[in-house]
Amino acid sequence: MEDFRKHFSVFLTFFTPTAGWLVLLFFVPLGIIWVYSFGENISLTEIKTTWTLDNYKRMFEPQIITLFWRTVWLSTLSTIITLVIAYPISMVIATASNKAKPWLMLVIILPFWTNLLIRTYAMLNILGTRGRINDVLEWLWNLGDGALDLIGLGAFDLLGEHFAPIRFLGNNSGVMIGMIYVYLPFAVLPIYSSLERLDRNLLEASLDLGAGQWRTFRSVLLPLTSAGISTAAVITFIPMLGSFLIPNLLGRGKVDMIANVIERQFKSANDWPFGSALSLFLLYITFIILAIQAFANMRANKGRNDG
Amino acid sequence: MAPTPIISVHDVCKYYGNFTALEGISFDIKPGEIFVLLGPSGCGKSTLLRIIAGLETESKGDVVIDGTDMLGIPANKRPVNMVFQSYAVFPHMSVEANVAYGLKLERLPKAEIKAKVAEALEQVHLSQFSHRMPDQLSGGQRQRVALARALVKRPQVLLLDEPLSALDAKLRDAMRLELVKLQESVGVSFVMVTHDQSEAMAMADRIAVLKDGKLRQLDSPTALYKNPCDQFVADFIGRINMFDVSSHTRNGDAVQFDTKTLGTVTLPASLMPANTRNLAIAVRPERVRVGLEQPAAEMIAVTGTLGDVAFQGDSSLVEIILDGERSITALATEAQAETLMALEIGTQVYANWQPKDMLVLPENASE
Ligand SMILES: Nc1ncnc2c1ncn2[C@@H]1O[C@H](COP(=O)(O)OP(=O)(O)O)[C@@H](O)[C@H]1O
Ligand SMILES: [Mg+2]
């Protein structure tokens, strides 16, 4: 490894295609976006780079602030719910027998192999007012209503006059359910791997010293898997922030997140400079989150070494 | 009257599927003794210890601690504490927090916890490390944390799973003594698991020898050494020269044993064990003398050639080679070893011992 300096031509041969690829497909477009973000529309198709800051100033317009705020809280809440669901799932996999483990893992990873678009359409089918969930609820409603009739309370319409389906689509709940469903596997994997690495004797030691299950969970299991939890949080939160398809389809265009507004700037609104500024802003937020996590990890490691 | 046992294990069995990890284990542990579970790896020692701790449930039988049947009582409610083989020191807590963990759960006043923790750390010589994190400690220090953390709970019995196996040889010898001293000062019974017979002999008041999930013999170290009940125990505890018996015939007060190596040997019938299946006769190395002249007629003797003499300080292990495969080991005193070492390897010698020094051992006393 260390003698790539000596064999510079070999190094170049291998490095150039990769680097070229990266420059061509990542840094060049990013640079263009960056330049655009300081531009102005001068006609329908022309953008002039005037190095204006107007596109960034527009971030502070109330409706954009509202948009960011909605994006952040939807993603935050969805991330928290995802973690709460992912933790017990990870525990089940980590404690399963060696025979069952690969199968359970497969069930978790399987959705990865299916196109996101297809999965989101499937969610439409499940969550719709005439979707599968409401089918089950309606069946339960009929059952309950029939039972009430049977015991002579039918006349009071205790469960309502007729079945009212729950609306998931076109509101926050549908978008959150969609995001949680899609990003759950991302959360399960890091938590599972941190559970897998944990020495089981530590949990037994806690029990042996008199702690109950809950106390052991809180004082030993949770702190010792915190690295996995924080990784899970970051790798679900960041893509959630940039969600486009899920709010678009499950939100029925009524629940905008940043990415939907960005898309509109590049298409119907035809305001590429503002779209570019929004995109970069999203990128900066992502960088800040990653930096905070890296910093927190560094501190945790340092704390361990210094006592 | 014998003191009431602090732990009573009665007919405990443990099955994993159709694998039998433990079968019909019964014994009592006396207050204040060091009780060692000894046996080769995989014989069920840890399983038994974990059943006592409540970390594993017995398939059959019962465990009574301090007069209370432990059936259905979880690990966190049992008056015993464990020192794990891997120590299981909480890596995210300081030494002090590790030791305080069990006390905080008892909801003791803060000042009392602090005093008890300080006292426990003092006991294991870790006072100056109280603020360190576990990964800043050596293996030996981490073990002391595990000890302090368990002892500070004032358990009726301290359970130790191979406490010395992860330490290097020198530290291990020092810790043997220190553990015994610690046990004497705190006065609680220790139940210790080990696969190292010399460790067991050095530390135990009593040793339970396990093999394949069954209890072979339970006795004091000296009794185990002098009167092993069968070939496994004799071989596992200390060195022994063992000779398979092909057949034996009884003649009044004497029994004749036919062996391949020693020929026919006549021994007093009083040496016969109750179980006589697949017998072997055996002699400890320290009973074997090595000489250049034909020994007296009443001695049991075998001719061989001198092999290696392994110097051990105050004594030496002498190997006498009988034929291609078999050899006899003798323990020679310093003076004897010096004469032997002056001889050339391959010199013809006589290994001999008295008939009364022989042991007659069945293959497995409990079968
Ligand atoms: N959870 C388990 N499932 C199946 N077999 C087990 C389990 N725990 C232990 N065993 C088996 O029981 C036997 C005894 O194990 P153990 O008590 O750990 O032995 P040791 O005497 O070395 O401490 C071993 O053969 C081991 O493979
Ligand atoms: Mg073991």
mmCIF file with all atom_site columns, N, CA and C in Angstrom, chain B residues 205-225:
data_model
loop_
_atom_site.group_PDB
_atom_site.id
_atom_site.type_symbol
_atom_site.label_atom_id
_atom_site.label_alt_id
_atom_site.label_comp_id
_atom_site.label_asym_id
_atom_site.label_entity_id
_atom_site.label_seq_id
_atom_site.pdbx_PDB_ins_code
_atom_site.Cartn_x
_atom_site.Cartn_y
_atom_site.Cartn_z
_atom_site.occupancy
_atom_site.B_iso_or_equiv
_atom_site.pdbx_formal_charge
_atom_site.auth_seq_id
_atom_site.auth_comp_id
_atom_site.auth_asym_id
_atom_site.auth_atom_id
_atom_site.pdbx_PDB_model_num
ATOM 1  N N  . ASP B 1 205 ? -11.536 -26.354 50.152 1.00 0.00 ? 205 ASP B N  1
ATOM 2  C CA . ASP B 1 205 ? -11.784 -27.156 51.335 1.00 0.00 ? 205 ASP B CA 1
ATOM 3  C C  . ASP B 1 205 ? -12.319 -28.508 50.888 1.00 0.00 ? 205 ASP B C  1
ATOM 4  N N  . ARG B 1 206 ? -13.230 -28.447 49.894 1.00 0.00 ? 206 ARG B N  1
ATOM 5  C CA . ARG B 1 206 ? -13.733 -29.688 49.314 1.00 0.00 ? 206 ARG B CA 1
ATOM 6  C C  . ARG B 1 206 ? -13.849 -29.529 47.809 1.00 0.00 ? 206 ARG B C  1
ATOM 7  N N  . ILE B 1 207 ? -13.672 -30.643 47.107 1.00 0.00 ? 207 ILE B N  1
ATOM 8  C CA . ILE B 1 207 ? -13.730 -30.622 45.645 1.00 0.00 ? 207 ILE B CA 1
ATOM 9  C C  . ILE B 1 207 ? -14.783 -31.615 45.168 1.00 0.00 ? 207 ILE B C  1
ATOM 10 N N  . ALA B 1 208 ? -15.627 -31.146 44.248 1.00 0.00 ? 208 ALA B N  1
ATOM 11 C CA . ALA B 1 208 ? -16.552 -32.061 43.574 1.00 0.00 ? 208 ALA B CA 1
ATOM 12 C C  . ALA B 1 208 ? -16.000 -32.290 42.182 1.00 0.00 ? 208 ALA B C  1
ATOM 13 N N  . VAL B 1 209 ? -15.650 -33.544 41.874 1.00 0.00 ? 209 VAL B N  1
ATOM 14 C CA . VAL B 1 209 ? -15.097 -33.846 40.554 1.00 0.00 ? 209 VAL B CA 1
ATOM 15 C C  . VAL B 1 209 ? -16.237 -34.246 39.624 1.00 0.00 ? 209 VAL B C  1
ATOM 16 N N  . LEU B 1 210 ? -16.379 -33.499 38.530 1.00 0.00 ? 210 LEU B N  1
ATOM 17 C CA . LEU B 1 210 ? -17.440 -33.769 37.563 1.00 0.00 ? 210 LEU B CA 1
ATOM 18 C C  . LEU B 1 210 ? -16.850 -34.338 36.288 1.00 0.00 ? 210 LEU B C  1
ATOM 19 N N  . LYS B 1 211 ? -17.633 -35.201 35.645 1.00 0.00 ? 211 LYS B N  1
ATOM 20 C CA . LYS B 1 211 ? -17.226 -35.727 34.349 1.00 0.00 ? 211 LYS B CA 1
ATOM 21 C C  . LYS B 1 211 ? -18.490 -36.005 33.554 1.00 0.00 ? 211 LYS B C  1
ATOM 22 N N  . ASP B 1 212 ? -18.580 -35.464 32.369 1.00 0.00 ? 212 ASP B N  1
ATOM 23 C CA . ASP B 1 212 ? -19.750 -35.660 31.507 1.00 0.00 ? 212 ASP B CA 1
ATOM 24 C C  . ASP B 1 212 ? -21.073 -35.438 32.237 1.00 0.00 ? 212 ASP B C  1
ATOM 25 N N  . GLY B 1 213 ? -21.129 -34.370 33.021 1.00 0.00 ? 213 GLY B N  1
ATOM 26 C CA . GLY B 1 213 ? -22.383 -34.017 33.679 1.00 0.00 ? 213 GLY B CA 1
ATOM 27 C C  . GLY B 1 213 ? -22.713 -34.828 34.914 1.00 0.00 ? 213 GLY B C  1
ATOM 28 N N  . LYS B 1 214 ? -21.785 -35.703 35.325 1.00 0.00 ? 214 LYS B N  1
ATOM 29 C CA . LYS B 1 214 ? -22.060 -36.504 36.522 1.00 0.00 ? 214 LYS B CA 1
ATOM 30 C C  . LYS B 1 214 ? -21.013 -36.245 37.590 1.00 0.00 ? 214 LYS B C  1
ATOM 31 N N  . LEU B 1 215 ? -21.451 -36.337 38.847 1.00 0.00 ? 215 LEU B N  1
ATOM 32 C CA . LEU B 1 215 ? -20.540 -36.150 39.971 1.00 0.00 ? 215 LEU B CA 1
ATOM 33 C C  . LEU B 1 215 ? -19.799 -37.458 40.197 1.00 0.00 ? 215 LEU B C  1
ATOM 34 N N  . ARG B 1 216 ? -18.457 -37.430 40.095 1.00 0.00 ? 216 ARG B N  1
ATOM 35 C CA . ARG B 1 216 ? -17.697 -38.667 40.287 1.00 0.00 ? 216 ARG B CA 1
ATOM 36 C C  . ARG B 1 216 ? -17.292 -38.860 41.741 1.00 0.00 ? 216 ARG B C  1
ATOM 37 N N  . GLN B 1 217 ? -16.825 -37.779 42.362 1.00 0.00 ? 217 GLN B N  1
ATOM 38 C CA . GLN B 1 217 ? -16.378 -37.897 43.747 1.00 0.00 ? 217 GLN B CA 1
ATOM 39 C C  . GLN B 1 217 ? -16.386 -36.535 44.398 1.00 0.00 ? 217 GLN B C  1
ATOM 40 N N  . LEU B 1 218 ? -16.769 -36.518 45.682 1.00 0.00 ? 218 LEU B N  1
ATOM 41 C CA . LEU B 1 218 ? -16.776 -35.271 46.439 1.00 0.00 ? 218 LEU B CA 1
ATOM 42 C C  . LEU B 1 218 ? -16.004 -35.510 47.722 1.00 0.00 ? 218 LEU B C  1
ATOM 43 N N  . ASP B 1 219 ? -14.898 -34.806 47.868 1.00 0.00 ? 219 ASP B N  1
ATOM 44 C CA . ASP B 1 219 ? -14.035 -35.054 49.029 1.00 0.00 ? 219 ASP B CA 1
ATOM 45 C C  . ASP B 1 219 ? -13.074 -33.903 49.230 1.00 0.00 ? 219 ASP B C  1
ATOM 46 N N  . SER B 1 220 ? -12.311 -33.991 50.328 1.00 0.00 ? 220 SER B N  1
ATOM 47 C CA . SER B 1 220 ? -11.264 -32.993 50.557 1.00 0.00 ? 220 SER B CA 1
ATOM 48 C C  . SER B 1 220 ? -10.134 -33.271 49.567 1.00 0.00 ? 220 SER B C  1
ATOM 49 N N  . PRO B 1 221 ? -9.282  -32.269 49.303 1.00 0.00 ? 221 PRO B N  1
ATOM 50 C CA . PRO B 1 221 ? -8.182  -32.498 48.352 1.00 0.00 ? 221 PRO B CA 1
ATOM 51 C C  . PRO B 1 221 ? -7.307  -33.694 48.734 1.00 0.00 ? 221 PRO B C  1
ATOM 52 N N  . THR B 1 222 ? -6.961  -33.835 50.006 1.00 0.00 ? 222 THR B N  1
ATOM 53 C CA . THR B 1 222 ? -6.102  -34.955 50.411 1.00 0.00 ? 222 THR B CA 1
ATOM 54 C C  . THR B 1 222 ? -6.804  -36.288 50.207 1.00 0.00 ? 222 THR B C  1
ATOM 55 N N  . ALA B 1 223 ? -8.083  -36.356 50.579 1.00 0.00 ? 223 ALA B N  1
ATOM 56 C CA . ALA B 1 223 ? -8.817  -37.610 50.407 1.00 0.00 ? 223 ALA B CA 1
ATOM 57 C C  . ALA B 1 223 ? -8.914  -37.976 48.929 1.00 0.00 ? 223 ALA B C  1
ATOM 58 N N  . LEU B 1 224 ? -9.142  -36.975 48.079 1.00 0.00 ? 224 LEU B N  1
ATOM 59 C CA . LEU B 1 224 ? -9.216  -37.251 46.644 1.00 0.00 ? 224 LEU B CA 1
ATOM 60 C C  . LEU B 1 224 ? -7.900  -37.809 46.139 1.00 0.00 ? 224 LEU B C  1
ATOM 61 N N  . TYR B 1 225 ? -6.812  -37.258 46.670 1.00 0.00 ? 225 TYR B N  1
ATOM 62 C CA . TYR B 1 225 ? -5.494  -37.679 46.210 1.00 0.00 ? 225 TYR B CA 1
ATOM 63 C C  . TYR B 1 225 ? -5.164  -39.079 46.720 1.00 0.00 ? 225 TYR B C  1
#
